[in-house]
Coordinates of C-alpha atoms in Angstrom, one line a residue:
X1 CA -11.5 -31.6 -15.0
X2 CA -8.4 -30.3 -16.9
X3 CA -10.6 -28.3 -19.2
X4 CA -12.4 -26.7 -16.3
X5 CA -9.1 -25.6 -14.8
X6 CA -7.9 -24.4 -18.1
X7 CA -10.7 -21.9 -18.5
X8 CA -9.9 -20.3 -15.1
X9 CA -6.2 -19.9 -15.6
X10 CA -4.8 -17.1 -17.7
X11 CA -2.1 -18.1 -20.1
X12 CA 1.2 -16.3 -20.1
X13 CA 0.9 -12.8 -21.6
X14 CA -2.9 -12.8 -21.6
X15 CA -3.0 -10.4 -18.7
X16 CA -2.7 -7.7 -21.4
X17 CA -5.9 -8.6 -23.2
X18 CA -8.0 -10.5 -20.6
X19 CA -9.5 -9.1 -17.5
X20 CA -8.3 -10.7 -14.4
X21 CA -10.5 -10.8 -11.3
X22 CA -9.0 -10.4 -7.9
X23 CA -10.4 -13.7 -6.8
X24 CA -8.4 -15.5 -9.4
X25 CA -5.0 -14.4 -8.2
X26 CA -2.9 -15.6 -5.3
X27 CA -1.5 -13.0 -2.8
X28 CA 0.9 -13.3 0.1
X29 CA -2.0 -13.0 2.5
X30 CA -3.2 -16.3 1.1
X31 CA -0.3 -18.3 2.5
X32 CA -1.4 -21.5 4.1
X33 CA -0.5 -22.3 7.7
X34 CA 2.3 -24.6 6.4
X35 CA 3.6 -21.9 4.2
X36 CA 3.6 -19.4 7.0
X37 CA 5.5 -21.9 9.2
X38 CA 8.0 -22.4 6.3
X39 CA 8.5 -18.6 6.0
X40 CA 9.0 -18.2 9.8
X41 CA 11.5 -21.1 9.8
X42 CA 13.5 -19.5 7.0
X43 CA 13.4 -16.1 8.7
X44 CA 14.7 -17.7 11.9
X45 CA 17.6 -19.3 10.0
X46 CA 18.5 -15.9 8.4
X47 CA 18.3 -14.0 11.6
X48 CA 20.3 -16.6 13.5
X49 CA 23.0 -17.6 11.0
X50 CA 23.3 -14.9 8.3
X51 CA 22.3 -11.5 9.6
X52 CA 24.6 -11.4 12.7
X53 CA 27.5 -12.4 10.5
X54 CA 27.2 -9.9 7.6
X55 CA 30.8 -8.7 8.3
X56 CA 32.1 -12.2 7.6
X57 CA 30.5 -12.2 4.2
X58 CA 31.8 -8.7 3.4
X59 CA 35.3 -9.8 4.4
X60 CA 35.1 -12.5 1.7
X61 CA 34.9 -15.5 4.1
X62 CA 34.1 -18.0 1.4
X63 CA 34.4 -20.9 3.8
X64 CA 31.6 -19.4 5.9
X65 CA 29.3 -19.2 2.9
X66 CA 29.9 -23.0 2.4
X67 CA 29.3 -23.6 6.1
X68 CA 25.9 -21.7 5.9
X69 CA 25.0 -23.7 2.8
X70 CA 25.5 -26.9 4.8
X71 CA 23.3 -25.5 7.6
X72 CA 20.6 -24.7 5.1
X73 CA 20.9 -28.3 3.7
X74 CA 20.4 -29.7 7.2
X75 CA 17.1 -27.8 7.4
X76 CA 16.1 -29.3 4.0
X77 CA 16.1 -25.8 2.3
X78 CA 18.2 -27.0 -0.6
X79 CA 15.6 -29.6 -1.6
X80 CA 12.3 -27.7 -1.6
X81 CA 11.7 -28.1 -5.3
X82 CA 13.3 -31.4 -5.8
X83 CA 10.8 -34.3 -6.3
X84 CA 10.5 -36.7 -3.4
X85 CA 11.8 -39.6 -5.6
X86 CA 15.2 -38.0 -5.6
X87 CA 15.5 -37.1 -1.9
X88 CA 13.7 -33.8 -2.0
X89 CA 10.6 -32.3 -0.4
X90 CA 8.7 -32.0 -3.7
X91 CA 6.9 -28.8 -2.7
X92 CA 5.0 -26.5 -5.0
X93 CA 6.3 -23.6 -7.1
X94 CA 4.9 -21.0 -4.7
X95 CA 6.8 -22.7 -1.8
X96 CA 10.0 -22.6 -3.9
X97 CA 9.6 -18.9 -4.5
X98 CA 8.7 -18.2 -0.8
X99 CA 11.9 -19.9 0.4
X100 CA 14.0 -18.0 -2.2
X101 CA 12.3 -14.7 -1.1
X102 CA 12.9 -15.0 2.7
X103 CA 16.3 -16.7 2.6
X104 CA 17.8 -13.8 0.5
X105 CA 17.3 -10.8 2.6
X106 CA 20.5 -10.7 4.7
X107 CA 23.3 -10.8 2.2
X108 CA 23.6 -11.3 -1.6
X109 CA 26.7 -13.5 -1.0
X110 CA 24.6 -16.3 0.5
X111 CA 21.6 -15.8 -1.7
X112 CA 23.7 -16.0 -4.9
X113 CA 25.3 -19.3 -3.7
X114 CA 21.9 -20.6 -2.7
X115 CA 20.2 -19.5 -5.9
X116 CA 22.9 -20.9 -8.2
X117 CA 22.9 -24.3 -6.4
X118 CA 19.2 -24.8 -6.1
X119 CA 18.4 -23.3 -9.4
X120 CA 20.7 -23.5 -12.4
X121 CA 23.0 -26.0 -10.6
X122 CA 20.3 -28.6 -9.9
X123 CA 17.3 -27.8 -12.0
X124 CA 18.8 -28.7 -15.4
X125 CA 19.3 -32.3 -14.2
X126 CA 15.9 -32.4 -12.5
X127 CA 14.1 -31.1 -15.6
X128 CA 16.2 -32.5 -18.4
X129 CA 18.1 -35.4 -17.0
X130 CA 17.6 -39.1 -17.7
X131 CA 16.3 -41.3 -14.9
X132 CA 19.8 -42.6 -14.3
X133 CA 21.3 -39.1 -14.2
X134 CA 18.6 -38.0 -11.7
X135 CA 19.1 -41.0 -9.5
X136 CA 22.9 -40.5 -9.5
X137 CA 23.2 -36.8 -9.0
X138 CA 20.0 -35.1 -7.7
X139 CA 19.9 -36.7 -4.2
X140 CA 23.5 -35.5 -3.5
X141 CA 22.6 -32.0 -4.6
X142 CA 19.3 -32.0 -2.6
X143 CA 21.1 -33.1 0.6
X144 CA 24.0 -30.7 0.2
X145 CA 26.5 -33.5 0.0
X146 CA 27.4 -32.0 -3.3
X147 CA 27.0 -28.4 -4.6
X148 CA 26.3 -27.4 -8.1
X149 CA 27.5 -24.7 -10.5
X150 CA 26.5 -23.6 -14.0
X151 CA 29.0 -22.9 -16.8
X152 CA 27.5 -21.0 -19.6
X153 CA 29.1 -17.6 -19.9
X154 CA 32.4 -17.2 -21.8
X155 CA 34.7 -14.2 -22.5
X156 CA 33.1 -13.8 -25.9
X157 CA 29.6 -15.2 -25.1
X158 CA 27.6 -13.2 -22.5
X159 CA 24.2 -12.1 -23.5
X160 CA 24.8 -14.0 -26.8
X161 CA 24.9 -17.3 -24.9
X162 CA 24.7 -19.5 -28.0
X163 CA 27.9 -18.1 -29.4
X164 CA 30.2 -20.0 -26.9
X165 CA 33.4 -21.5 -28.3
X166 CA 33.9 -24.3 -25.7
X167 CA 34.2 -27.5 -27.7
X168 CA 33.1 -31.1 -27.0
X169 CA 34.9 -33.7 -29.2
X170 CA 33.7 -37.3 -29.2
X171 CA 36.5 -39.8 -28.5
X172 CA 37.5 -42.3 -31.2
X173 CA 35.9 -45.2 -29.3
X174 CA 32.7 -43.2 -28.8
X175 CA 32.7 -43.6 -25.0
X176 CA 33.2 -40.0 -23.9
X177 CA 33.5 -36.4 -25.0
X178 CA 36.6 -34.2 -24.4
X179 CA 35.6 -30.7 -23.4
X180 CA 38.0 -27.8 -23.9
X181 CA 37.3 -24.2 -23.2
X182 CA 37.0 -21.3 -20.8
X183 CA 34.0 -20.2 -18.7
X184 CA 33.8 -17.1 -16.6
X185 CA 31.7 -15.6 -13.8
X186 CA 30.9 -19.0 -12.5
X187 CA 29.1 -18.9 -9.2
X188 CA 30.1 -21.6 -6.6
X189 CA 33.1 -22.5 -8.8
X190 CA 35.4 -22.5 -5.7
X191 CA 33.6 -25.3 -3.8
X192 CA 31.2 -27.1 -6.2
X193 CA 31.3 -30.8 -6.9
X194 CA 29.5 -30.7 -10.2
X195 CA 29.2 -28.3 -13.2
X196 CA 26.5 -28.0 -15.8
X197 CA 28.6 -27.2 -18.8
X198 CA 27.6 -26.0 -22.2
X199 CA 29.8 -26.8 -25.2
X200 CA 29.5 -27.1 -29.0
X201 CA 29.9 -30.4 -30.8
X202 CA 31.6 -30.0 -34.2
X203 CA 29.9 -27.1 -36.0
X204 CA 26.4 -27.6 -34.5
X205 CA 24.2 -24.5 -34.7
X206 CA 23.3 -24.9 -31.0
X207 CA 25.3 -25.8 -27.9
X208 CA 24.9 -29.0 -25.9
X209 CA 24.6 -29.5 -22.2
X210 CA 26.8 -31.8 -20.1
X211 CA 27.0 -32.9 -16.5
X212 CA 30.6 -32.7 -15.5
X213 CA 32.0 -33.8 -12.1
X214 CA 34.5 -31.4 -10.7
X215 CA 37.8 -33.4 -10.7
X216 CA 41.0 -31.3 -11.0
X217 CA 42.8 -34.4 -12.3
X218 CA 40.5 -34.5 -15.2
X219 CA 41.7 -31.3 -16.9
X220 CA 39.7 -28.8 -14.8
X221 CA 41.2 -25.8 -13.2
X222 CA 40.0 -22.4 -11.8
X223 CA 41.4 -18.9 -11.4
X224 CA 41.5 -17.1 -8.1
X225 CA 38.3 -15.6 -6.7
X226 CA 37.1 -12.5 -8.6
X227 CA 37.2 -9.3 -6.6
X228 CA 33.7 -7.9 -7.1
X229 CA 31.7 -4.7 -6.2
X230 CA 29.2 -6.8 -4.2
X231 CA 28.3 -10.4 -3.3
X232 CA 31.9 -10.6 -2.0
X233 CA 31.7 -14.0 -0.3
X234 CA 29.9 -15.6 -3.2
X235 CA 32.5 -17.8 -4.9
X236 CA 33.0 -16.5 -8.5
X237 CA 35.8 -17.8 -10.6
X238 CA 36.9 -18.6 -14.2
X239 CA 36.8 -22.3 -15.0
X240 CA 39.1 -23.9 -17.6
X241 CA 38.5 -27.3 -19.2
X242 CA 41.4 -28.9 -21.0
X243 CA 40.3 -32.1 -22.7
X244 CA 38.1 -32.9 -19.7
X245 CA 36.7 -36.4 -20.3
X246 CA 32.9 -36.6 -19.9
X247 CA 31.1 -40.0 -20.4
X248 CA 28.6 -39.9 -23.3
X249 CA 25.9 -40.8 -20.8
X250 CA 26.5 -37.5 -19.1
X251 CA 25.1 -35.5 -22.0
X252 CA 22.1 -33.6 -20.8
X253 CA 19.0 -34.0 -22.9
X254 CA 19.8 -34.3 -26.6
X255 CA 22.6 -33.0 -28.8
X256 CA 22.1 -29.4 -29.7
X257 CA 19.5 -28.9 -27.0
X258 CA 21.8 -26.9 -24.7
X259 CA 20.5 -23.4 -25.7
X260 CA 16.9 -24.5 -24.9
X261 CA 18.1 -25.9 -21.5
X262 CA 19.9 -22.6 -20.8
X263 CA 16.9 -20.4 -21.7
X264 CA 14.4 -22.4 -19.7
X265 CA 16.7 -22.5 -16.7
X266 CA 16.9 -18.7 -16.9
X267 CA 13.1 -18.4 -17.0
X268 CA 13.0 -20.1 -13.6
X269 CA 16.0 -18.1 -12.4
X270 CA 14.3 -14.8 -13.4
X271 CA 11.3 -15.2 -11.2
X272 CA 13.4 -16.6 -8.3
X273 CA 15.8 -13.6 -8.7
X274 CA 12.8 -11.2 -8.4
X275 CA 11.7 -13.1 -5.3
X276 CA 15.3 -12.9 -3.9
X277 CA 15.1 -9.1 -4.1
X278 CA 12.0 -8.8 -1.9
X279 CA 13.2 -9.5 1.7
X280 CA 16.2 -7.3 1.1
X281 CA 13.7 -4.5 0.5
X282 CA 11.7 -5.3 3.6
X283 CA 14.9 -5.3 5.7
X284 CA 16.2 -2.0 4.2
X285 CA 12.8 -0.3 4.8
X286 CA 12.7 -1.6 8.3
X287 CA 16.3 -0.4 9.0
X288 CA 15.5 3.0 7.4
X289 CA 12.4 3.4 9.5
X290 CA 14.2 2.6 12.7
X291 CA 17.1 4.9 11.9
X292 CA 14.7 7.7 11.0
X293 CA 12.9 7.4 14.3
X294 CA 16.2 7.4 16.2
X295 CA 18.1 10.1 14.3
X296 CA 17.5 13.5 15.9
X297 CA 18.1 16.6 13.8
X298 CA 16.8 20.1 14.5
X299 CA 15.5 18.7 17.9
X300 CA 13.1 16.1 16.2
X301 CA 13.4 12.6 14.7
X302 CA 14.1 12.9 11.0
X303 CA 11.0 10.7 10.5
X304 CA 9.0 13.8 11.1
X305 CA 10.3 15.4 7.9
X306 CA 8.3 15.1 4.7
X307 CA 11.4 14.4 2.6
X308 CA 12.1 11.2 4.6
X309 CA 8.4 10.2 4.6
X310 CA 8.4 10.6 0.9
X311 CA 11.2 8.0 0.6
X312 CA 9.7 5.5 3.0
X313 CA 6.4 5.6 1.2
X314 CA 8.0 5.1 -2.2
X315 CA 10.3 2.3 -1.0
X316 CA 7.4 0.5 0.7
X317 CA 5.1 0.9 -2.4
X318 CA 7.7 -0.7 -4.7
X319 CA 8.2 -3.6 -2.3
X320 CA 4.5 -4.1 -2.0
X321 CA 4.0 -4.1 -5.7
X322 CA 6.9 -6.5 -6.2
X323 CA 5.4 -9.0 -3.7
X324 CA 2.0 -8.7 -5.4
X325 CA 3.4 -9.5 -8.8
X326 CA 5.9 -12.2 -7.9
X327 CA 3.3 -14.3 -6.0
X328 CA 0.7 -13.7 -8.6
X329 CA 3.0 -15.1 -11.3
X330 CA 4.3 -17.9 -9.0
X331 CA 0.8 -19.2 -8.5
X332 CA 0.0 -18.9 -12.2
X333 CA 3.0 -21.1 -12.9
X334 CA 2.0 -23.6 -10.2
X335 CA -1.5 -23.9 -11.6
X336 CA -0.2 -24.4 -15.1
X337 CA 2.1 -27.2 -13.8
X338 CA -1.0 -28.8 -12.1
X339 CA -3.0 -28.6 -15.4
X340 CA -0.2 -30.4 -17.3
X341 CA 0.1 -33.1 -14.6
X342 CA -3.7 -33.6 -14.5
X343 CA -3.5 -34.2 -18.3
X344 CA -0.9 -37.0 -17.7
X345 CA 2.4 -35.2 -18.3
X346 CA 5.3 -36.2 -16.1
X347 CA 6.4 -33.7 -13.5
X348 CA 9.5 -32.6 -15.2
X349 CA 7.7 -31.9 -18.5
X350 CA 4.8 -30.2 -16.6
X351 CA 7.2 -27.9 -14.8
X352 CA 9.2 -27.0 -17.9
X353 CA 6.1 -26.1 -19.8
X354 CA 4.5 -24.3 -16.9
X355 CA 7.4 -22.0 -16.4
X356 CA 7.9 -21.5 -20.2
X357 CA 4.3 -20.5 -20.5
X358 CA 4.9 -17.5 -18.2
X359 CA 8.4 -16.6 -19.5
X360 CA 7.0 -13.0 -20.3
X361 CA 6.0 -12.5 -16.7
X362 CA 9.3 -13.9 -15.5
X363 CA 11.2 -11.4 -17.6
X364 CA 9.0 -8.5 -16.4
X365 CA 9.5 -9.4 -12.8
X366 CA 13.3 -9.8 -13.1
X367 CA 13.5 -6.2 -14.5
X368 CA 11.0 -4.5 -12.2
X369 CA 12.1 -6.0 -8.9
X370 CA 15.8 -5.9 -9.5
X371 CA 15.5 -2.1 -10.3
X372 CA 13.3 -1.6 -7.2
X373 CA 15.9 -3.2 -4.9
X374 CA 18.6 -0.9 -6.3
X375 CA 16.4 2.2 -5.8
X376 CA 15.4 1.0 -2.3
X377 CA 19.0 0.4 -1.2
X378 CA 20.0 3.8 -2.7
X379 CA 17.3 5.6 -0.8
X380 CA 18.3 3.6 2.3
X381 CA 21.8 5.1 2.1
X382 CA 20.3 8.5 1.7
X383 CA 18.1 8.2 4.8
X384 CA 21.1 7.2 6.8
X385 CA 23.1 10.1 5.3
X386 CA 26.8 9.9 5.9
X387 CA 26.4 6.8 8.0
X388 CA 24.8 5.1 5.1
X389 CA 28.0 5.4 3.1
X390 CA 29.9 3.7 5.9
X391 CA 30.6 0.0 6.2
X392 CA 29.5 0.3 9.8
X393 CA 25.9 0.2 8.6
X394 CA 24.3 -2.4 6.4
X395 CA 23.1 0.0 3.7
X396 CA 26.3 0.3 1.6
X397 CA 26.6 -3.5 1.3
X398 CA 22.9 -3.8 0.4
X399 CA 23.5 -1.3 -2.4
X400 CA 26.6 -3.1 -3.7
X401 CA 24.9 -6.5 -3.5
X402 CA 21.8 -5.1 -5.3
X403 CA 23.8 -4.0 -8.3
X404 CA 24.4 -7.4 -9.8
X405 CA 20.7 -8.2 -9.9
X406 CA 20.3 -6.0 -13.0
X407 CA 23.0 -8.0 -14.8
X408 CA 22.7 -11.7 -14.1
X409 CA 19.9 -14.0 -15.3
X410 CA 20.1 -11.9 -18.5
X411 CA 20.7 -8.1 -18.4
X412 CA 17.6 -6.0 -17.8
X413 CA 18.0 -4.6 -21.4
X414 CA 17.9 -8.1 -22.8
X415 CA 14.9 -9.0 -20.6
X416 CA 13.0 -5.9 -21.6
X417 CA 13.4 -6.8 -25.3
X418 CA 12.6 -10.4 -24.6
X419 CA 9.3 -9.6 -22.9
X420 CA 7.9 -7.7 -25.9
X421 CA 9.5 -10.1 -28.4
X422 CA 8.0 -13.2 -26.7
X423 CA 4.6 -11.5 -26.6
X424 CA 4.7 -10.8 -30.3
X425 CA 5.7 -14.4 -31.0
X426 CA 2.8 -15.7 -28.8
X427 CA 0.4 -13.5 -30.8
X428 CA 1.8 -14.9 -34.1
X429 CA 1.2 -18.5 -32.8
X430 CA -2.3 -17.6 -31.7
X431 CA -1.6 -18.1 -28.0
X432 CA -2.5 -14.5 -27.2
X433 CA -5.0 -12.6 -29.3
X434 CA -3.3 -9.2 -29.7
X435 CA -4.7 -8.5 -33.2
X436 CA -8.4 -8.3 -32.2
X437 CA -7.8 -5.9 -29.2
X438 CA -5.4 -3.8 -31.2
X439 CA -7.9 -3.4 -34.0
X440 CA -10.5 -2.3 -31.4
X441 CA -8.1 0.3 -30.2
X442 CA -7.7 1.6 -33.7
X443 CA -11.5 1.9 -34.0
X444 CA -11.6 3.5 -30.5
X445 CA -9.1 6.2 -31.7
X446 CA -11.3 7.1 -34.7
X447 CA -14.5 7.3 -32.6
X448 CA -15.8 10.1 -30.4
X449 CA -14.9 9.6 -26.7
X450 CA -17.7 9.6 -24.1
X451 CA -18.0 12.7 -22.0
X452 CA -20.1 11.2 -19.3
X453 CA -18.7 11.0 -15.8
X454 CA -18.8 7.3 -14.7
X455 CA -19.8 6.1 -11.2
X456 CA -16.5 5.5 -9.4
X457 CA -18.0 4.9 -6.0
X458 CA -16.8 1.3 -5.8
X459 CA -13.2 0.7 -4.6
X460 CA -10.7 0.8 -7.4
X461 CA -13.3 1.2 -10.1
X462 CA -11.5 4.2 -11.6
X463 CA -8.1 2.6 -11.1
X464 CA -9.2 -0.6 -12.9
X465 CA -10.5 1.5 -15.8
X466 CA -7.1 3.2 -15.9
X467 CA -5.4 -0.2 -16.1
X468 CA -7.7 -1.0 -19.0
X469 CA -6.7 2.2 -20.7
X470 CA -3.0 1.6 -20.2
X471 CA -3.4 -1.7 -21.9
X472 CA -4.9 0.1 -24.9
X473 CA -2.0 2.5 -24.8
X474 CA 0.4 -0.4 -25.0
X475 CA -1.5 -2.0 -27.9
X476 CA -1.5 1.4 -29.7
X477 CA 2.2 2.1 -29.3
X478 CA 3.5 -1.4 -29.7
X479 CA 1.1 -2.2 -32.5
X480 CA 2.1 1.0 -34.3
X481 CA 5.7 0.1 -34.1
X482 CA 5.0 -3.4 -35.4
X483 CA 3.0 -2.0 -38.3
X484 CA 5.8 0.4 -39.1
X485 CA 8.8 -1.9 -38.9
X486 CA 7.3 -5.5 -39.1
X487 CA 10.0 -8.2 -38.7
X488 CA 12.7 -5.5 -38.6
X489 CA 11.4 -4.2 -35.2
X490 CA 14.2 -6.2 -33.5
X491 CA 16.6 -3.6 -35.0
X492 CA 14.8 -0.8 -33.1
X493 CA 15.8 -1.6 -29.6
X494 CA 14.9 1.8 -28.1
X495 CA 11.3 1.3 -29.2
X496 CA 11.2 -2.2 -27.9
X497 CA 12.6 -1.1 -24.5
X498 CA 10.0 1.7 -24.3
X499 CA 7.2 -0.7 -25.1
X500 CA 8.6 -3.1 -22.5
X501 CA 8.5 -0.4 -19.8
X502 CA 4.8 0.2 -20.6
X503 CA 4.2 -3.6 -20.4
X504 CA 6.1 -3.9 -17.1
X505 CA 4.1 -1.1 -15.4
X506 CA 0.8 -2.6 -16.5
X507 CA 1.6 -5.9 -15.0
X508 CA 3.0 -4.5 -11.8
X509 CA 0.3 -1.9 -11.2
X510 CA -2.5 -4.4 -12.0
X511 CA -1.0 -7.0 -9.6
X512 CA -0.8 -4.3 -6.9
X513 CA -4.4 -3.3 -7.4
X514 CA -5.8 -6.9 -7.6
X515 CA -4.0 -7.9 -4.4
X516 CA -5.4 -4.9 -2.5
X517 CA -8.9 -5.4 -3.9
X518 CA -8.8 -9.0 -2.8
X519 CA -7.5 -8.0 0.6
X520 CA -10.2 -5.4 1.0
X521 CA -12.9 -8.0 0.4
X522 CA -11.2 -10.1 3.1
X523 CA -10.2 -7.6 5.7
X524 CA -12.5 -4.6 5.0
X525 CA -11.4 -1.3 3.3
X526 CA -11.1 0.5 6.7
X527 CA -8.5 -1.9 7.9
X528 CA -6.2 -1.6 4.9
X529 CA -6.1 2.1 4.0
X530 CA -2.3 2.0 3.7
X531 CA -2.4 -0.8 1.2
X532 CA -5.1 1.0 -0.8
X533 CA -2.8 4.1 -0.7
X534 CA 0.1 2.1 -2.0
X535 CA -1.9 0.6 -4.9
X536 CA -3.1 4.1 -5.9
X537 CA 0.5 5.6 -5.6
X538 CA 2.0 2.8 -7.7
X539 CA -0.6 3.3 -10.4
X540 CA -0.1 7.1 -10.5
X541 CA 3.6 6.6 -11.1
X542 CA 2.9 3.9 -13.7
X543 CA 0.7 6.3 -15.6
X544 CA 3.5 8.8 -15.7
X545 CA 5.9 6.2 -17.1
X546 CA 3.4 5.1 -19.7
X547 CA 2.9 8.7 -20.7
X548 CA 6.6 9.4 -21.1
X549 CA 7.5 6.1 -22.9
X550 CA 4.4 6.3 -25.1
X551 CA 5.1 9.8 -26.2
X552 CA 8.8 9.0 -26.8
X553 CA 7.9 6.1 -29.0
X554 CA 5.1 7.8 -31.0
X555 CA 7.1 10.9 -31.9
X556 CA 10.0 8.6 -33.0
X557 CA 8.1 6.3 -35.5
X558 CA 4.9 8.2 -36.5
X559 CA 4.5 11.5 -38.4
X560 CA 1.8 13.9 -39.4
X561 CA -1.8 13.1 -38.8
X562 CA -0.9 9.6 -37.5
X563 CA 1.3 11.1 -34.9
X564 CA -1.3 13.7 -33.8
X565 CA -4.0 11.0 -33.6
X566 CA -1.8 8.7 -31.5
X567 CA -0.7 11.5 -29.2
X568 CA -4.3 12.4 -28.7
X569 CA -5.1 8.7 -27.9
X570 CA -2.2 8.6 -25.4
X571 CA -3.6 11.6 -23.6
X572 CA -7.0 9.9 -23.5
X573 CA -5.6 6.6 -22.2
X574 CA -3.5 8.3 -19.5
X575 CA -6.1 10.8 -18.2
X576 CA -7.6 10.5 -14.7
X577 CA -11.1 11.7 -14.0
X578 CA -10.2 12.1 -10.3
X579 CA -6.5 12.8 -9.7
X580 CA -5.3 11.2 -6.4
X581 CA -3.8 13.4 -3.7
X582 CA -0.3 12.0 -3.9
X583 CA 1.2 13.9 -1.0
X584 CA -1.6 12.8 1.3
X585 CA -1.2 9.2 0.1
X586 CA 2.5 9.2 0.9
X587 CA 1.7 10.6 4.3
X588 CA -0.7 7.7 5.0
X589 CA 1.8 5.1 4.0
X590 CA 4.8 6.5 5.8
X591 CA 2.8 7.2 9.0
X592 CA 2.1 3.5 9.3
X593 CA 5.7 2.5 8.7
X594 CA 7.0 5.1 11.2
X595 CA 4.4 4.1 13.8
X596 CA 5.2 0.3 13.4
X597 CA 9.0 1.1 13.1
X598 CA 9.2 -1.4 10.2
X599 CA 7.9 -2.6 6.9
X600 CA 4.6 -4.0 8.1
X601 CA 2.5 -5.1 5.1

């Protein structure tokens, strides 16, 4: 049975070299009745408890954030992903992502507190803890009796997380460690009961994780709350440990395993952060649509103007693509977890390996959707004009809250380089065959292209061929860079980032097209013309990015005949046979949003 499932599930990174059929991906329209009920319950909580009180979050009402966390706990929302054995609901990965999506739309302050607690504050124990540790701590975290925080970052250790200086010294009697050091940017530090702390034992190469109960009498102190650009009511403090005693049984996993714990926790955090940017976009688009229908200038609503319709169409398209890719990846992870469990792996190992398998997609999503919410909120301000710059409307706080998403869970620059780096490592391990397809691209470049006009009468036939060609463009560009620099490619960050941008656009555009193709088979093409328009618009813009980033890379590492041949190949791989009418496409999308007065997809 496991072997049968295995054949139908794409491994992480294989989207680049393996054709994915629309029937094999999960889309938001596939939500079960239970999932739709869960979504509606979460939306009701947000609309009742969070959205009407945005001003309290903006005024740094930290106590109110804690109050809302307790209310979320009463609804069981802190325990979605916690196994039933430890007081949780034990729901699937898609359910976890769904809750994270819809609970995060009103304010970044609450979503940061929620995400830090349910993710990096709880998951390390769930996934790496001993049975005793899980029995002792996880039920309290799942119920909201205790809240968790995660202490990794230090003044001298940000992106270079393994360089932390916090020390853990074993006591003479061997019963406990004494932890001494400084941590910063610690979310939930002002009200948490428990810290996941990373420290170095002696001169170990890698840091070690510890479960540390928050007891001020045990050498733990915090600074005042940080004054931040956004997420103002999310508690963020520096935390100091001064010979804080931690029982040896509170070591998390094994000595020196902390860096691995930190990285795997971030993998989960990245896809959940992407999900947490989705409902914010929906609400910004809805608010912008309503304002544009109400705001009269030159005797007509501004929604009549092409410049406004352009913005609404672009905002909606990015959101739609983000939804498509996030839920595609979430289901892939869920299926991989099921495969592991069916082969006899315990749940915690299955979940760890399932998420790790799709670390490339998690990094891609973190970058793409965090940048989409920033752009969406920026355009929301622009549609509101001067009012958008005022604290009297929700746009300026949405813009400020969005800014942090490009920094935490690993900066977008780090995640871009990680996505390509991890793909190359997978290829070297034989998990993704890049060499074969890359060699075929080389042969393709040397061959004579076909001048026949294909039959593109079937929906998305040309678009899917374009996706296939964009994949060839990536293999050509990234493969050329690897050939040129080999193991020294890490030193050429601008090339890595350009390759990552191509990789990101391929995954996002393909997800968007596959979702819409599946929807068309379910609903009929005539009933989803706006979704078809968004899929085509996203791909058109993706092709432009691939063209730009591909050219930038080729002229930077190739010369002479090689450069000319690769530029010729890039033109071939980014050439449409039938160019879409982009202005008409945007009109189609925006007309639907304006008529419905909301994001309606």
